Every structure is written in structure tokens, then in C-alpha cells.
Coordinates of C-alpha atoms in Angstrom, one line a residue:
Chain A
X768 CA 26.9 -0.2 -30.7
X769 CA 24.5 -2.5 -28.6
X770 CA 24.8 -0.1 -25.4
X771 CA 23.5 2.9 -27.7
X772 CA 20.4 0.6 -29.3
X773 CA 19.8 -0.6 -25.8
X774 CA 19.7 3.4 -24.3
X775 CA 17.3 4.2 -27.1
X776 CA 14.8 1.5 -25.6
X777 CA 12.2 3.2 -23.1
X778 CA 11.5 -0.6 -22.1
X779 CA 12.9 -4.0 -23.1
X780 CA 11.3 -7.2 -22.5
X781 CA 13.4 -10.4 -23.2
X782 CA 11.7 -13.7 -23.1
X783 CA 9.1 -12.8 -20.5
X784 CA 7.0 -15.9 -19.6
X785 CA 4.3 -16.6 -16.7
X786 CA 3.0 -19.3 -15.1
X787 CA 0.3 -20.1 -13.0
X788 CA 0.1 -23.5 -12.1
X789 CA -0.4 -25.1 -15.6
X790 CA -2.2 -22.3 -16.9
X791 CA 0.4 -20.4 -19.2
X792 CA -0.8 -16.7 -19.0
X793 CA 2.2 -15.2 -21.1
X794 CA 4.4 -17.2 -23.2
X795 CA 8.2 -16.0 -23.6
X796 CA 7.1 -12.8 -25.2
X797 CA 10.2 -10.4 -26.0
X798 CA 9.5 -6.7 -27.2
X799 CA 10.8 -3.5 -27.1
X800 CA 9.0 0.2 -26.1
X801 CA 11.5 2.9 -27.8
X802 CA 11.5 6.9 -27.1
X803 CA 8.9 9.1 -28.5
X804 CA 6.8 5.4 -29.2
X805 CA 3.7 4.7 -28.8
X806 CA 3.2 0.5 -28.7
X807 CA -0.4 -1.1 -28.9
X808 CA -0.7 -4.2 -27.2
X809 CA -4.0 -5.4 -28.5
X810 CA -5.5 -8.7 -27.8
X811 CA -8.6 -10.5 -26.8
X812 CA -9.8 -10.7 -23.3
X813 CA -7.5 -13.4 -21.5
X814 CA -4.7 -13.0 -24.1
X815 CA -2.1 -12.3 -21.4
X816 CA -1.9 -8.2 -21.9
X817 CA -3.1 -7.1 -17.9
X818 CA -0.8 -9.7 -17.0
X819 CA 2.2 -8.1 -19.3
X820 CA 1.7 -5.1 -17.8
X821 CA 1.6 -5.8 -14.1
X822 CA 5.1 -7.6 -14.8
X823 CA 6.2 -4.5 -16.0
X824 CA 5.0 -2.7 -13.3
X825 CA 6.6 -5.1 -10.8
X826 CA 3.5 -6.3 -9.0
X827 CA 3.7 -9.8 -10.8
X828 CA 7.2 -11.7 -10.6
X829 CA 7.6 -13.2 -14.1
X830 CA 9.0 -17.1 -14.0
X831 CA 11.0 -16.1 -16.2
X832 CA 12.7 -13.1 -18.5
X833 CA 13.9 -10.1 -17.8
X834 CA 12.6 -6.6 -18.3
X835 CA 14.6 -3.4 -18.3
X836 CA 13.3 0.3 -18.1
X837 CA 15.5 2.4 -19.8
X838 CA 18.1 -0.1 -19.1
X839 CA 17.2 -0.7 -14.9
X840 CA 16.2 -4.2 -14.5
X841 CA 13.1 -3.9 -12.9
X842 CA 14.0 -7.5 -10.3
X843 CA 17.6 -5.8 -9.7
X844 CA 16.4 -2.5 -9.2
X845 CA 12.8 -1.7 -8.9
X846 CA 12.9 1.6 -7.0
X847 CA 15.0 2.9 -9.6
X848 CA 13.0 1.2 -12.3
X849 CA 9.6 2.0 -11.7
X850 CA 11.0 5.9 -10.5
X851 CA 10.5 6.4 -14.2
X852 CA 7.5 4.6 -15.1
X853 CA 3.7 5.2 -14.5
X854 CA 0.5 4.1 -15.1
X855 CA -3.0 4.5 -15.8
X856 CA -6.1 1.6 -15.6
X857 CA -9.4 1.3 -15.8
X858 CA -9.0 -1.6 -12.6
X859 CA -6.8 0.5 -10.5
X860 CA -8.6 3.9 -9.9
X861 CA -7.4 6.2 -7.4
X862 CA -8.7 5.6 -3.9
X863 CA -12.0 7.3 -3.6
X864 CA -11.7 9.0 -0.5
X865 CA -9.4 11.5 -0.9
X866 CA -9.8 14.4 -3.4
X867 CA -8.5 14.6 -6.8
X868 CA -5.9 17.7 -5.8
X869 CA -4.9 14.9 -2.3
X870 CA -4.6 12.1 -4.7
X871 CA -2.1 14.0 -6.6
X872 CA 0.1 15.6 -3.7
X873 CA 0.3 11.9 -2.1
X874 CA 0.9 10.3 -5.4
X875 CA 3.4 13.7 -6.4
X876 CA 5.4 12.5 -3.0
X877 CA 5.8 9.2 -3.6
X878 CA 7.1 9.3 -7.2
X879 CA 9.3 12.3 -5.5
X880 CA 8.2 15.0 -8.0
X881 CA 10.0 18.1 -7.9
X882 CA 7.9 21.0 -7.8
X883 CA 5.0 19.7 -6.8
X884 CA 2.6 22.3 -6.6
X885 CA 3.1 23.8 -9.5
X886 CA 2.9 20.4 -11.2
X887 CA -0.6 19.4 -10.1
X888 CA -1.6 22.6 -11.0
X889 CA -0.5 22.3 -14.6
X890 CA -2.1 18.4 -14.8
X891 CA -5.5 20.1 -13.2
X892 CA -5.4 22.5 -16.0
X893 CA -4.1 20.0 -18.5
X894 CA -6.7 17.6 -18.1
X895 CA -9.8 19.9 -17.2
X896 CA -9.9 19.0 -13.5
X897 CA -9.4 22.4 -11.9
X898 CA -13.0 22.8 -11.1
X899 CA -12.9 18.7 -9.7
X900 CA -9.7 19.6 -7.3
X901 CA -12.1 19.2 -4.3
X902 CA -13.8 16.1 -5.2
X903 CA -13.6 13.0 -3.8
X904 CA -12.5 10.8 -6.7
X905 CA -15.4 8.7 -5.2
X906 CA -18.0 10.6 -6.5
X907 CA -16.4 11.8 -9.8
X908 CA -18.0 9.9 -13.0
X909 CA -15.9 7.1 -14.4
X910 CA -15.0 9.8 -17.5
X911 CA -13.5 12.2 -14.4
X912 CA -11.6 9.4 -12.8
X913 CA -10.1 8.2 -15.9
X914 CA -9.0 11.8 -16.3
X915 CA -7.5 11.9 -13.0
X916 CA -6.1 8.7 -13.3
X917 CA -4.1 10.3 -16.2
X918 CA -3.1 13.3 -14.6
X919 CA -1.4 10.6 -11.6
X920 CA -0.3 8.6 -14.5
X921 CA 1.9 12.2 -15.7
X922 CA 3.0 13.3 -12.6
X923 CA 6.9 11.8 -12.2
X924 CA 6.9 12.8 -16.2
X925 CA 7.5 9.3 -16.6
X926 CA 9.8 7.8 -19.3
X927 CA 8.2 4.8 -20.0
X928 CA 4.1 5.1 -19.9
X929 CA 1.5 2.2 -19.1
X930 CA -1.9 2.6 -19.9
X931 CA -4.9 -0.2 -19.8
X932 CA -7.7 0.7 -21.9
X933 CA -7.1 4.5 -20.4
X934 CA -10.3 6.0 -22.9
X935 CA -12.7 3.1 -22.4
X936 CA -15.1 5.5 -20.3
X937 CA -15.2 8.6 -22.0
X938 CA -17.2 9.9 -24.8
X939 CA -15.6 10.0 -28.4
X940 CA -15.2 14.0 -27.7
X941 CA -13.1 14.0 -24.5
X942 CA -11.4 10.4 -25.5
X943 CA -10.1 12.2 -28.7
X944 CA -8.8 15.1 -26.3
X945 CA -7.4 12.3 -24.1
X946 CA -5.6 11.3 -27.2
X947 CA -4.2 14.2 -28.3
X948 CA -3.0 15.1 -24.9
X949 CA -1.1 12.1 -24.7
X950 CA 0.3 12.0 -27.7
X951 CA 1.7 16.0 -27.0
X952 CA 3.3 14.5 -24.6
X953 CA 5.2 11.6 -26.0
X954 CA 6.5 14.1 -28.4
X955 CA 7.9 16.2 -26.1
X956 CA 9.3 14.4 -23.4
X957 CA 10.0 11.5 -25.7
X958 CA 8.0 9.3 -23.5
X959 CA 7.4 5.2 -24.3
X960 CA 4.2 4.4 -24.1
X961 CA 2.7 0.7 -23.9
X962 CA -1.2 0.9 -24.6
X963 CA -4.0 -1.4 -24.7
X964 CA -7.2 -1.1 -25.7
X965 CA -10.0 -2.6 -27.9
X966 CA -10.1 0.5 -29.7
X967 CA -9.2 -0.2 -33.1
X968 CA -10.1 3.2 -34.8
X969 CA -7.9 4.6 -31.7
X970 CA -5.1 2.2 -32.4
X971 CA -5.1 3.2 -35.6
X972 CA -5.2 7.2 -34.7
X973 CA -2.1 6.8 -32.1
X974 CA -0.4 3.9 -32.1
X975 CA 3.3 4.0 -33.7
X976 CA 3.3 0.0 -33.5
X977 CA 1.2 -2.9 -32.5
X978 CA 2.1 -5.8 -31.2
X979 CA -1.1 -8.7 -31.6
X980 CA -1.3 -10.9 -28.6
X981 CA -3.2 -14.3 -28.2
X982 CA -2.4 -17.0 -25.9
X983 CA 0.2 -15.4 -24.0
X984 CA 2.5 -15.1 -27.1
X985 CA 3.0 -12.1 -29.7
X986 CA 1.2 -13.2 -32.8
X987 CA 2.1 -10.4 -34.8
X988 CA 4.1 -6.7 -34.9
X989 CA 3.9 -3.7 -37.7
X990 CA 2.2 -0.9 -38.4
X991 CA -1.6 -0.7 -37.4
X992 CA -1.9 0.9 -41.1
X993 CA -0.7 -1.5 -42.7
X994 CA -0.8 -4.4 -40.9
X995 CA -4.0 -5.6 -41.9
X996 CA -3.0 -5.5 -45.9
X997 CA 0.1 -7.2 -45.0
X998 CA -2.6 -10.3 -43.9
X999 CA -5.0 -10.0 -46.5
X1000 CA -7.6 -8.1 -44.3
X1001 CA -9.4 -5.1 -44.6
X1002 CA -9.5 -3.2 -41.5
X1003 CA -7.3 -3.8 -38.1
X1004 CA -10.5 -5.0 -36.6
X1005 CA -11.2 -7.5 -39.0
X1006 CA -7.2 -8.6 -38.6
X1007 CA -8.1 -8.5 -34.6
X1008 CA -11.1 -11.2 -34.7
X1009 CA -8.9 -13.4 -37.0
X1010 CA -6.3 -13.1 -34.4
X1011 CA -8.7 -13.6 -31.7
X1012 CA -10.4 -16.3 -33.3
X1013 CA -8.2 -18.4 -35.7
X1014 CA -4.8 -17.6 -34.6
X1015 CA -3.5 -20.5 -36.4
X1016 CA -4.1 -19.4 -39.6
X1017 CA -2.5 -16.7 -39.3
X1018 CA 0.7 -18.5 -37.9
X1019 CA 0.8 -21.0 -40.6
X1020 CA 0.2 -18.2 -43.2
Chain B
X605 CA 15.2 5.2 2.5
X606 CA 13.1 8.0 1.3
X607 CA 11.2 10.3 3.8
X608 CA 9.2 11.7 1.3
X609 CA 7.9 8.5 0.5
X610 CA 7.2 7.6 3.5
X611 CA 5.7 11.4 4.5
X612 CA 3.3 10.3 1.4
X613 CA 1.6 7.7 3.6
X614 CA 2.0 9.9 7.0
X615 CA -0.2 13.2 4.6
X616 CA -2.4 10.1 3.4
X617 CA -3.4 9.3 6.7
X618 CA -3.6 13.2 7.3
X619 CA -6.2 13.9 4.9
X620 CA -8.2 10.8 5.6
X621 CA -8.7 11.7 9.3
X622 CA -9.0 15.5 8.7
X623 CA -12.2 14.7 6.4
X624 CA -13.7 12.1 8.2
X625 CA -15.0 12.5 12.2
X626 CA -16.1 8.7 11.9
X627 CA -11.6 8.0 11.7
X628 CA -11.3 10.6 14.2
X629 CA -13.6 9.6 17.1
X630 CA -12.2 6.3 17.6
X631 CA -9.0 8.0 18.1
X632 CA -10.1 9.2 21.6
X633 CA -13.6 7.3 22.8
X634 CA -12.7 3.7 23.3
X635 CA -9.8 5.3 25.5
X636 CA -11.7 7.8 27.2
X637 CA -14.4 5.1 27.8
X638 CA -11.9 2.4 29.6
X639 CA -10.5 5.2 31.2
X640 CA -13.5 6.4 33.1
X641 CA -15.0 2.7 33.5
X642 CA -11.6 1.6 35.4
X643 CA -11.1 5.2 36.8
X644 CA -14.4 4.5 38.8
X645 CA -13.8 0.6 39.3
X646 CA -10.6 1.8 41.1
X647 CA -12.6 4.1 43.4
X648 CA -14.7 1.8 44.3
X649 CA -12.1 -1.0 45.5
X650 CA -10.1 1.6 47.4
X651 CA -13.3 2.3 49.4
X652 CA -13.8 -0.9 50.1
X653 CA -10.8 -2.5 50.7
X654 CA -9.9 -1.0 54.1
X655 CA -6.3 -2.1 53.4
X656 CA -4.7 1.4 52.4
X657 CA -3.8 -0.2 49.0
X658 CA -4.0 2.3 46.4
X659 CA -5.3 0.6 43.2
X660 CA -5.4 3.7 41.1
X661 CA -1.7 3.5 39.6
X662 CA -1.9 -0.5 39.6
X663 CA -5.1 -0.7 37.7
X664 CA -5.7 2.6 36.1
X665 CA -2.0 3.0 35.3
X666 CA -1.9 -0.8 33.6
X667 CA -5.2 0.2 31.8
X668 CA -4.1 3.7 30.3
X669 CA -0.7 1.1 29.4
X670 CA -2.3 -1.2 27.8
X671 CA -4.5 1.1 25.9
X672 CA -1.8 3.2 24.6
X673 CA -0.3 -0.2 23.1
X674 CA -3.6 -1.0 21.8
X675 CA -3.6 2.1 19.8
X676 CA 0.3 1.7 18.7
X677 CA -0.9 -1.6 17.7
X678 CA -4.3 -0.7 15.5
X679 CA -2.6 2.2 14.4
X680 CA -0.3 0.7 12.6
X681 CA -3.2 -2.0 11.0
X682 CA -5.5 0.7 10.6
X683 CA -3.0 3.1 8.0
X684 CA -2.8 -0.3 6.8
X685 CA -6.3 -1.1 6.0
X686 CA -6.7 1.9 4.5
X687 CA -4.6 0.8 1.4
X688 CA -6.9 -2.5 1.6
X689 CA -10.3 -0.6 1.6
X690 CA -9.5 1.4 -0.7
X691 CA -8.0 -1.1 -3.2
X692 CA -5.0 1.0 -3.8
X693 CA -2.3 -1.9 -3.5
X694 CA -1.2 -1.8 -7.7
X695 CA -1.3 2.4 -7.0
X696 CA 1.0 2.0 -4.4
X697 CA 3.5 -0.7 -5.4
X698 CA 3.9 -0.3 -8.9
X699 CA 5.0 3.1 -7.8
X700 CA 8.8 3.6 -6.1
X701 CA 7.9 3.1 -3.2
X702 CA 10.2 0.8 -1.4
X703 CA 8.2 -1.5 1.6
X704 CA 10.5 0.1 4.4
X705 CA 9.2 3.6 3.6
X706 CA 5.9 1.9 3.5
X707 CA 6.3 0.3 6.7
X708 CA 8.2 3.2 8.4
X709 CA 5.0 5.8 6.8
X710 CA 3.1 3.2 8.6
X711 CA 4.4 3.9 11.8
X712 CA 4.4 7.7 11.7
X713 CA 1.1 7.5 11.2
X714 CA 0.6 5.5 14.2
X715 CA 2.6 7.3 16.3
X716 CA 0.6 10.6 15.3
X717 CA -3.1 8.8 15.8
X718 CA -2.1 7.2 19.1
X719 CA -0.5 10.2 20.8
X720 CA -4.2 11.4 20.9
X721 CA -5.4 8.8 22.7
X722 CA -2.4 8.8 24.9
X723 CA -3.2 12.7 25.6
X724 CA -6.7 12.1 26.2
X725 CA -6.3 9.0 28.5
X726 CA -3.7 11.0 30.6
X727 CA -5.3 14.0 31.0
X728 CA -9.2 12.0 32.2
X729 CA -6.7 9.8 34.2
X730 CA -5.3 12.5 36.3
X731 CA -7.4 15.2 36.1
X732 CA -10.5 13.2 37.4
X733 CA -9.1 9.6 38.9
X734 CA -5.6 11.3 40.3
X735 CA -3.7 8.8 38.5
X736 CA -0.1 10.4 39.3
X737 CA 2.6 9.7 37.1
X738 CA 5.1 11.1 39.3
X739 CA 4.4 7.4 41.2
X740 CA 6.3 5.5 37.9
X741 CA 9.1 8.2 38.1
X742 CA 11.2 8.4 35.1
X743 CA 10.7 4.4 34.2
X744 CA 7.7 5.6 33.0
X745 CA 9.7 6.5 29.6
X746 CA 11.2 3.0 29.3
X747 CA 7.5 1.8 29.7
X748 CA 6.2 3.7 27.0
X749 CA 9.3 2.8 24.8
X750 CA 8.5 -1.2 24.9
X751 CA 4.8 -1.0 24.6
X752 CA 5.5 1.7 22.0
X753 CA 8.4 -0.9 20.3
X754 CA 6.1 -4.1 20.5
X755 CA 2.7 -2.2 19.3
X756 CA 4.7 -1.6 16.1
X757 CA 5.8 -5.1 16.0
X758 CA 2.3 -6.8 16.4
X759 CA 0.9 -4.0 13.8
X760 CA 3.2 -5.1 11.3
X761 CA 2.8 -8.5 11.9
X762 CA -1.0 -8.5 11.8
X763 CA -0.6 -6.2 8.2
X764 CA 1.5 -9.2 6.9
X765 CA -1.4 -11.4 7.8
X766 CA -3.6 -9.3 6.1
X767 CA -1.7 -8.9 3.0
X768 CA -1.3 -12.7 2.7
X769 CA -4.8 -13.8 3.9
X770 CA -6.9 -11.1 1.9
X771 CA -9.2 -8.6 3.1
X772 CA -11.2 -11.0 5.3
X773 CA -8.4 -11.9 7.6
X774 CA -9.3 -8.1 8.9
X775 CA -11.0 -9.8 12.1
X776 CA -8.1 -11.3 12.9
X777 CA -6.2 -8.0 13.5
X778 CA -8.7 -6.5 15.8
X779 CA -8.9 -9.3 19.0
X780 CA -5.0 -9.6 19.1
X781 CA -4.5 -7.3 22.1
X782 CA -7.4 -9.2 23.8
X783 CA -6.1 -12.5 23.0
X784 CA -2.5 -11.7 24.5
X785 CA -3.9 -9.3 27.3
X786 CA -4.0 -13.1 30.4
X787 CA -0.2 -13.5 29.4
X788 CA 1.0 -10.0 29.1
X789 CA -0.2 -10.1 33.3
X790 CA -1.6 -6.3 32.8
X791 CA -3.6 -6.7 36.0
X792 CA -2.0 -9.5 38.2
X793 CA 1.8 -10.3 38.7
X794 CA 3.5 -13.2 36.1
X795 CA 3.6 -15.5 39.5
X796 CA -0.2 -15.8 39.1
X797 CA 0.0 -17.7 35.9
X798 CA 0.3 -21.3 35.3
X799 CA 3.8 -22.2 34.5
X800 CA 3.0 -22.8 30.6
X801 CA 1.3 -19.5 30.7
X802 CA 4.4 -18.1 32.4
X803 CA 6.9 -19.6 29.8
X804 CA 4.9 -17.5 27.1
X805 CA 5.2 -14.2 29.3
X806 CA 8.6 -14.6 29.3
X807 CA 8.1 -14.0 25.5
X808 CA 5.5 -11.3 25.6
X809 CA 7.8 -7.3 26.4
X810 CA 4.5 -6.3 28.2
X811 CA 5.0 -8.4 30.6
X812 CA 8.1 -7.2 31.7
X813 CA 6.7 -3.6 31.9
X814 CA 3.7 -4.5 34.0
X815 CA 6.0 -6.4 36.4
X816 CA 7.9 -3.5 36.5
X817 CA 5.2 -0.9 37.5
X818 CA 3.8 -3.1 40.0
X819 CA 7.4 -3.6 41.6
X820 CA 7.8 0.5 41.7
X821 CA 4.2 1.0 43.2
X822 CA 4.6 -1.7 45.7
X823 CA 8.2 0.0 47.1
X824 CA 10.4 -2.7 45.7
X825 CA 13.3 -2.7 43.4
X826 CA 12.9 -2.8 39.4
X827 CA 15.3 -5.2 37.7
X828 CA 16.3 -2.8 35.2
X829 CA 17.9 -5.7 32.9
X830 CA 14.3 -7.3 32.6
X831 CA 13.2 -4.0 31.7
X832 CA 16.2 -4.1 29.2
X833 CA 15.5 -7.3 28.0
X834 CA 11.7 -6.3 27.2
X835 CA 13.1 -3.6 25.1
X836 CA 15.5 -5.8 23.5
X837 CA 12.7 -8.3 22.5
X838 CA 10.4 -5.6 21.0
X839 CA 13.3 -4.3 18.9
X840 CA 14.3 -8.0 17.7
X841 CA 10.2 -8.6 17.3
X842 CA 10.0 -5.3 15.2
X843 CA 12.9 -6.5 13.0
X844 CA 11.3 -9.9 12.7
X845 CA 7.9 -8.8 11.8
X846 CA 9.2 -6.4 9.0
X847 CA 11.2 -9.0 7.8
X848 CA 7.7 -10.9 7.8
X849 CA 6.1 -8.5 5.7
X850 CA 8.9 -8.0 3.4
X851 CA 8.5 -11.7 2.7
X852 CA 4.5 -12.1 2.6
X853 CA 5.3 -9.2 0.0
X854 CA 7.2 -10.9 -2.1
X855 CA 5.4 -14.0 -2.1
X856 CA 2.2 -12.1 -3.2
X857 CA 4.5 -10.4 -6.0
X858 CA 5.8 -13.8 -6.8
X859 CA 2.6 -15.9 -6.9
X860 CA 0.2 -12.9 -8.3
X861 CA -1.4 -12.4 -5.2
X862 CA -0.6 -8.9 -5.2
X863 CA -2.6 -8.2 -8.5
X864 CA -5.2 -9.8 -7.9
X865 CA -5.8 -9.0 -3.9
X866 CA -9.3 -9.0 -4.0
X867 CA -9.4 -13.0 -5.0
X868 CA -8.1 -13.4 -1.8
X869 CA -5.9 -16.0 -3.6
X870 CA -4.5 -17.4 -6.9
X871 CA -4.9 -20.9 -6.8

């Protein structure tokens, strides 16, 4: 019965805690990302989500807790673990030298992408970069980068999804696109997707879950619609500055 | 290991120097340049030295030698510093790419880039100095094989340093050949050196490569076990500076250097 709960989980984080020195940047967190899930990790600045996520990625050894991508413990395994995950983030743009349509091929190789060619095209086309396939991602606008971004974030088809504030440069227009593109394609390759943002009216729009974080530790979980009644607030914003602000009040009540 | 992970970084390094003449030049010039400087320097001391000794395949041949390990060497840094430059280290290793396709992407790359200069030095070498290689006879593959071996070694090794130091420990990549170039004895036989200096030869596979083409120019006899040994050492060198990196790489996954590389450091 636990083996089938556990196969159901895109991503499983149990007890995840980091350190730097004295500074505790995450504080034994434990979560889960399931199939077809989209998972808002909201927060304010410094509350320990960037950090999350590079653990998840595997470029930041946790001091302690495991985490486990569709069951592959990312320290046992990592190849295998992160063969099925991706990412897209504002801080981690694709180098700007090569061209969108290099970027892809080089990133296409090394998640081992079948079909390669015929997958960049359908990304280009997917996320309006067919006429940007010769740029240097140097010189695109931050808008076209993000886009591109996404399209490397696609590529493996990933299972589990990371993405760091992926529509904080684009106008409301192409971020609502974004959006919907995204959420197509949780629904049909039953992706997991872990999303931050500060984006409360897009929270709202796509996220399936939230999780609150403040000081390194998971305030609060539920439903972004009705998460805010549950607390006696209006709006998720106005539940977010209370979190942000007087997180104790919201642990005591 | 996975070759298409590793043929990532080798097409990488492809586009890079297929769009950009400024990677492309260096490939060849600083080569071509040492070659004609010491191609000329050579003339001049056979004319006049009225000894008969023929200092093109001493000198010339020890230059076009060291160069090519030169270019092994920054070959290796340079794919290297690409992923630095362009701030792509959280692209690349949150991805599944394991660090011995890295590394081994790393050195196809090298291999690829420094061929050129190896082409170009031979062909100015013996087209316009007469640098025979006919004179090294078939050691000359053993030769290539150690600087070849210990160029990937000292590349690796000076990535590590990189990857652990940050960005501005580039410099120190860049002198290393200079810096090891009095013990390696390119120019001059080991017997020259001071005795400490000769201890750390010992240590140093060039060394035993320029003894060894001095030994075949001047008539004599070519230990074939130091030659052995040389090769030996750059294979146990290679292993040891991979096994370097592996570590620095961990330790900068470990202590959050790795995400946040541009701080240069954590604490």
C-alpha cells in the first residue's frame, strides 16, 4: 500500500534541513510533489525556497533529509534522479553565446532526448521561438530567454518540473500563455511541478497546492482558494504578508 | 558513462569556436608565432656554431613539444572556462550529467582544438625550418602520448582549482606550463639542474620525454622504461587529478559553493 502512495509521488521530500554555519536556511521541511500537480512554494525573499530547490536539483547537499524523484534518491542516485527532472530560473539563463536552436541540441544531448530534432522543433513552435532559432540567447529580451529557458526546461519531458519565478519577465499577455502552456502539459504527461513565484493572482490561476514558507520551515499547506478563508484573510496576498510578516500569529492561531 | 553526454560538451565547444574567429585564432597563432621565432633562433645558432651540431630537432622539436602540451593543457581549462564565463554551472549539473562525461567531453574537446595547433606547428616546422620528424623515429608516438596524457592531467587539475577558488583563480591556470617549463628540462638535459630541481623532474613525465629526444638526436640509446615510466606517471596523474575534481565537486555541492559560484565562497 505504501509502495503504490509512494509511486504516485513525482517528488518526496522527508525532513530536508540546511545549514550554513549557524544560519539555518531550510528547517526539516518534508513535502510531497504528486502526478499531474502543480505545487506553489511561495515565500518571502530569504524564506529558504531557491535553496529548496537547488537541493532538489542536486547542486546543494542538504545536512540532512532525503529526497526522492519518483522514488530515486537523488544522493543514491542522481544520474538517474535528475534524468527526469528539469528546470527553469530566472538566475540560471542559458549561456548567451550560443543560439536558442544550439542551446537546445546541447541541452537535448545531455538529458539524452530521443528524437531530438523533431523535439526542438515542436518546443520552437510551442513556445514561439521559431523565428529566435538563430539568436544568440545573449541578445534575446529577458521575456525571450524566459521562453527559452522553458522550452530547455521541456525538453527530457521531465516528470517532476522546477520552476523559479519562470513568468516574472514577461508581460501579463505572454505570462498567461506561459501558463497555459504549462499547465497543458502537466495534464498530459502528468508532470509534478514545484513553482515559485510572488505572483499571487498566478498562484491562484495554476497552482493545485501551496505550501507557505518562512524561515526555512513550511508555515502552511492547502488550497490557494481557500487557504486564505481558512486564516481569516481575504485574499492569498493578504495571507502572504501575514506569513511574511507575523508568522507567529499564524502558528499560534 | 554516456557519450552523448559527453558529445554535448565536445558540440558545445563546436558551436562556440565555429561562431567566434576571436576562439579560433588562438588555436593556431601563439603556435605558429614560437614556431617561426625558434625556427629562426635555430638557424641562427647552426650558423654560428661551427660545431656541425644541428639544433633544429633539439630546439625546434622541444618547442613544437612543449607547445603541443601547452595546448592539451589550456584545452582542457579553456572548454572549462567556458562553463565559468558563461555562468552555466546550475544548467549543467542539475542536469544528468555525470562529472566523468564532463571531464571526458572536456578532453575531446581538447584533443579536437589542439590537433590544430599541432597541424599548424608541424607543417611551418618542416615546411620552412626542415624540422624532420623522421630524426625521432617512431618514439615520436610515445612522445606525444605522455605530453598528450600529462596535458590532460594538469588541465583537469587547474579546472579543480578553478571550480574551488571561483572565477578569479583563472590566472592561475594560464602560467602553469611556464612555471613548470625549468624542471620539465625542455631545452637543456635533467643533469643541468640543481639536485632539488632534479628530484622534482623526476616527478614531472616531460622530463622524461625531453631526455628522450635529446638521447635519439645525439646517437645514443633511449631507456625505454623511463619512457615507460613517464607514461605511467601521466596515467596515475590523470587518475589523480580527476579524482581531484570529483572531490572539489562535491565539496562545492556539499558546502553550496556550487550554487552560488559567483560569491566565489560561502562563508
Amino acid at each position: 500500500m505504501l509502495a503504490e502512495t509512494t509511486e504516485l509521488k513525482v517528488l518526496s521530500a522527508t525532513g530536508l534541513r540546511r545549514v550554513y554555519g549557524v544560519k539555518v536556511a531550510v528547517d526539516g521541511i518534508s513535502f510531497e510533489v504528486g502526478q499531474n500537480e502543480i505545487v506553489g512554494l511561495l515565500g518571502p525573499n530569504g524564506a529558504g525556497k531557491t535553496t529548496t530547490i537547488n537541493m532538489v536539483l542536486g547542486v546543494l547537499e542538504p545536512s540532512s533529509g532525503t529526497i526522492r524523484i519518483e522514488g530515486v534518491d537523488i544522493a543514491a542516485n542522481r544520474v538517474r534522479a535528475l534524468e527526469r527532472t528539469n528546470f527553469a530560473a530566472v538566475y540560471a539563463p542559458l549561456p548567451g553565446n550560443l543560439t536558442v536552436q544550439q542551446n537546445l541540441r546541447v541541452f537535448g544531448l545531455l538529458y539524452g532526448v530521443k528524437d531530438l530534432t523533431e523535439r526542438i522543433e515542436a518546443l520552437l513552435d510551442q513556445f514561439d521561438l521559431n523565428k529566435l532559432r538563430h539568436a544568440r540567447c545573449g541578445v534575446l529580451s529577458s521575456g525571450e530567454q524566459t521562453r527559452a529557458g522553458l522550452a530547455k526546461a521541456m525538453l527530457n519531458h521531465p516528470r517532476l518540473l522546477l520552476l523559479d519565478e519562470p513568468t516574472a519577465s514577461l508581460d501579463p499577455a505572454t505570462a498567461r500563455d506561459i501558463r497555459a502552456k504549462i499547465r497543458e502539459f502537466v495534464a498530459r504527461d502528468k508532470v509534478g511541478v514545484l513553482w515559485t513565484t510572488h505572483n499571487m493572482y498566478e498562484v491562484t490561476d495554476v497552482c493545485d497546492r501551496v505550501l507557505f514558507m518562512s524561515h526555512g520551515k513550511i508555515l502552511l499547506e492547502g488550497n490557494p482558494r481557500t487557504l486564505p478563508g481558512e486564516h481569516g484573510k481575504e485574499t492569498l496576498e493578504e495571507l502572504f504578508i501575514t506569513v511574511a510578516r507575523e508568522p507567529l500569529t499564524l502558528e499560534l492561531g | 558513462m554516456r557519450f552523448h553526454r559527453a558529445a554535448a560538451i565536445v558540440l558545445r565547444q563546436y558551436y562556440l569556436l565555429r561562431g567566434s574567429p576571436a576562439r579560433v585564432l588562438p588555436l593556431f597563432a601563439w603556435v605558429a608565432v614560437d614556431i617561426v621565432l625558434w625556427g629562426f633562433i635555430t638557424r641562427y645558432l647552426n650558423a654560428v656554431t661551427a660545431s656541425g651540431f644541428d639544433f633544429v630537432p633539439v630546439l625546434l622539436g622541444a618547442v613544437l613539444l612543449w607547445d603541443f602540451f601547452t595546448r592539451i593543457m589550456h584545452g582542457v581549462s579553456m572548454a572549462f572556462l567556458e562553463d565559468v564565463w558563461s555562468h552555466n554551472f546550475l544548467n549543467l549539473f542539475a542536469s544528468p550529467l555525470s562529472i566523468r562525461d564532463y571531464l571526458a567531453g572536456l578532453v575531446v574537446s581538447s584533443i579536437a582544438t589542439s590537433s590544430v595547433g599541432l597541424l599548424m606547428m608541424v607543417v611551418l616546422a618542416s615546411a620552412f625550418f626542415g624540422l624532420s620528424f623522421f630524426a625521432y623515429g617512431l618514439m615520436l608516438v610515445p612522445f606525444l602520448l605522455v605530453l598528450f596524457l600529462f596535458g590532460i592531467a594538469l588541465g583537469i587539475l587547474c579546472s579543480a582549482i578553478v571550480l574551488r577558488f571561483g572565477p578569479a583563480a583563472e590566472w592561475l591556470v594560464w602560467p602553469v606550463p611556464a612555471l613548470l617549463s625549468p624542471f620539465a628540462a625542455v631545452f637543456y638535459p635533467v643533469s643541468t639542474l640543481p639536485h632539488w630541481m632534479q628530484q622534482i623532474s623526476k616527478l614531472l613525465p616531460p622530463s622524461y620525454v625531453f631526455e628522450g629526444m635529446r638521447a635519439i638526436i645525439a646517437g645514443g640509446a633511449l631507456r625505454g622504461y623511463a619512457l615507460l615510466w613517464g607514461t605511467g606517471l601521466s596515467a596515475v596523474y590523470i587518475l589523480l587529478a580527476s579524482w581531484f575534481f570529483s572531490r572539489i565537486h562535491r565539496h562545492a555541492v556539499r558546502t553550496g559553493l556550487l550554487a552560488r559560484y559567483s560569491a566565489e565562497s560561502v562563508t
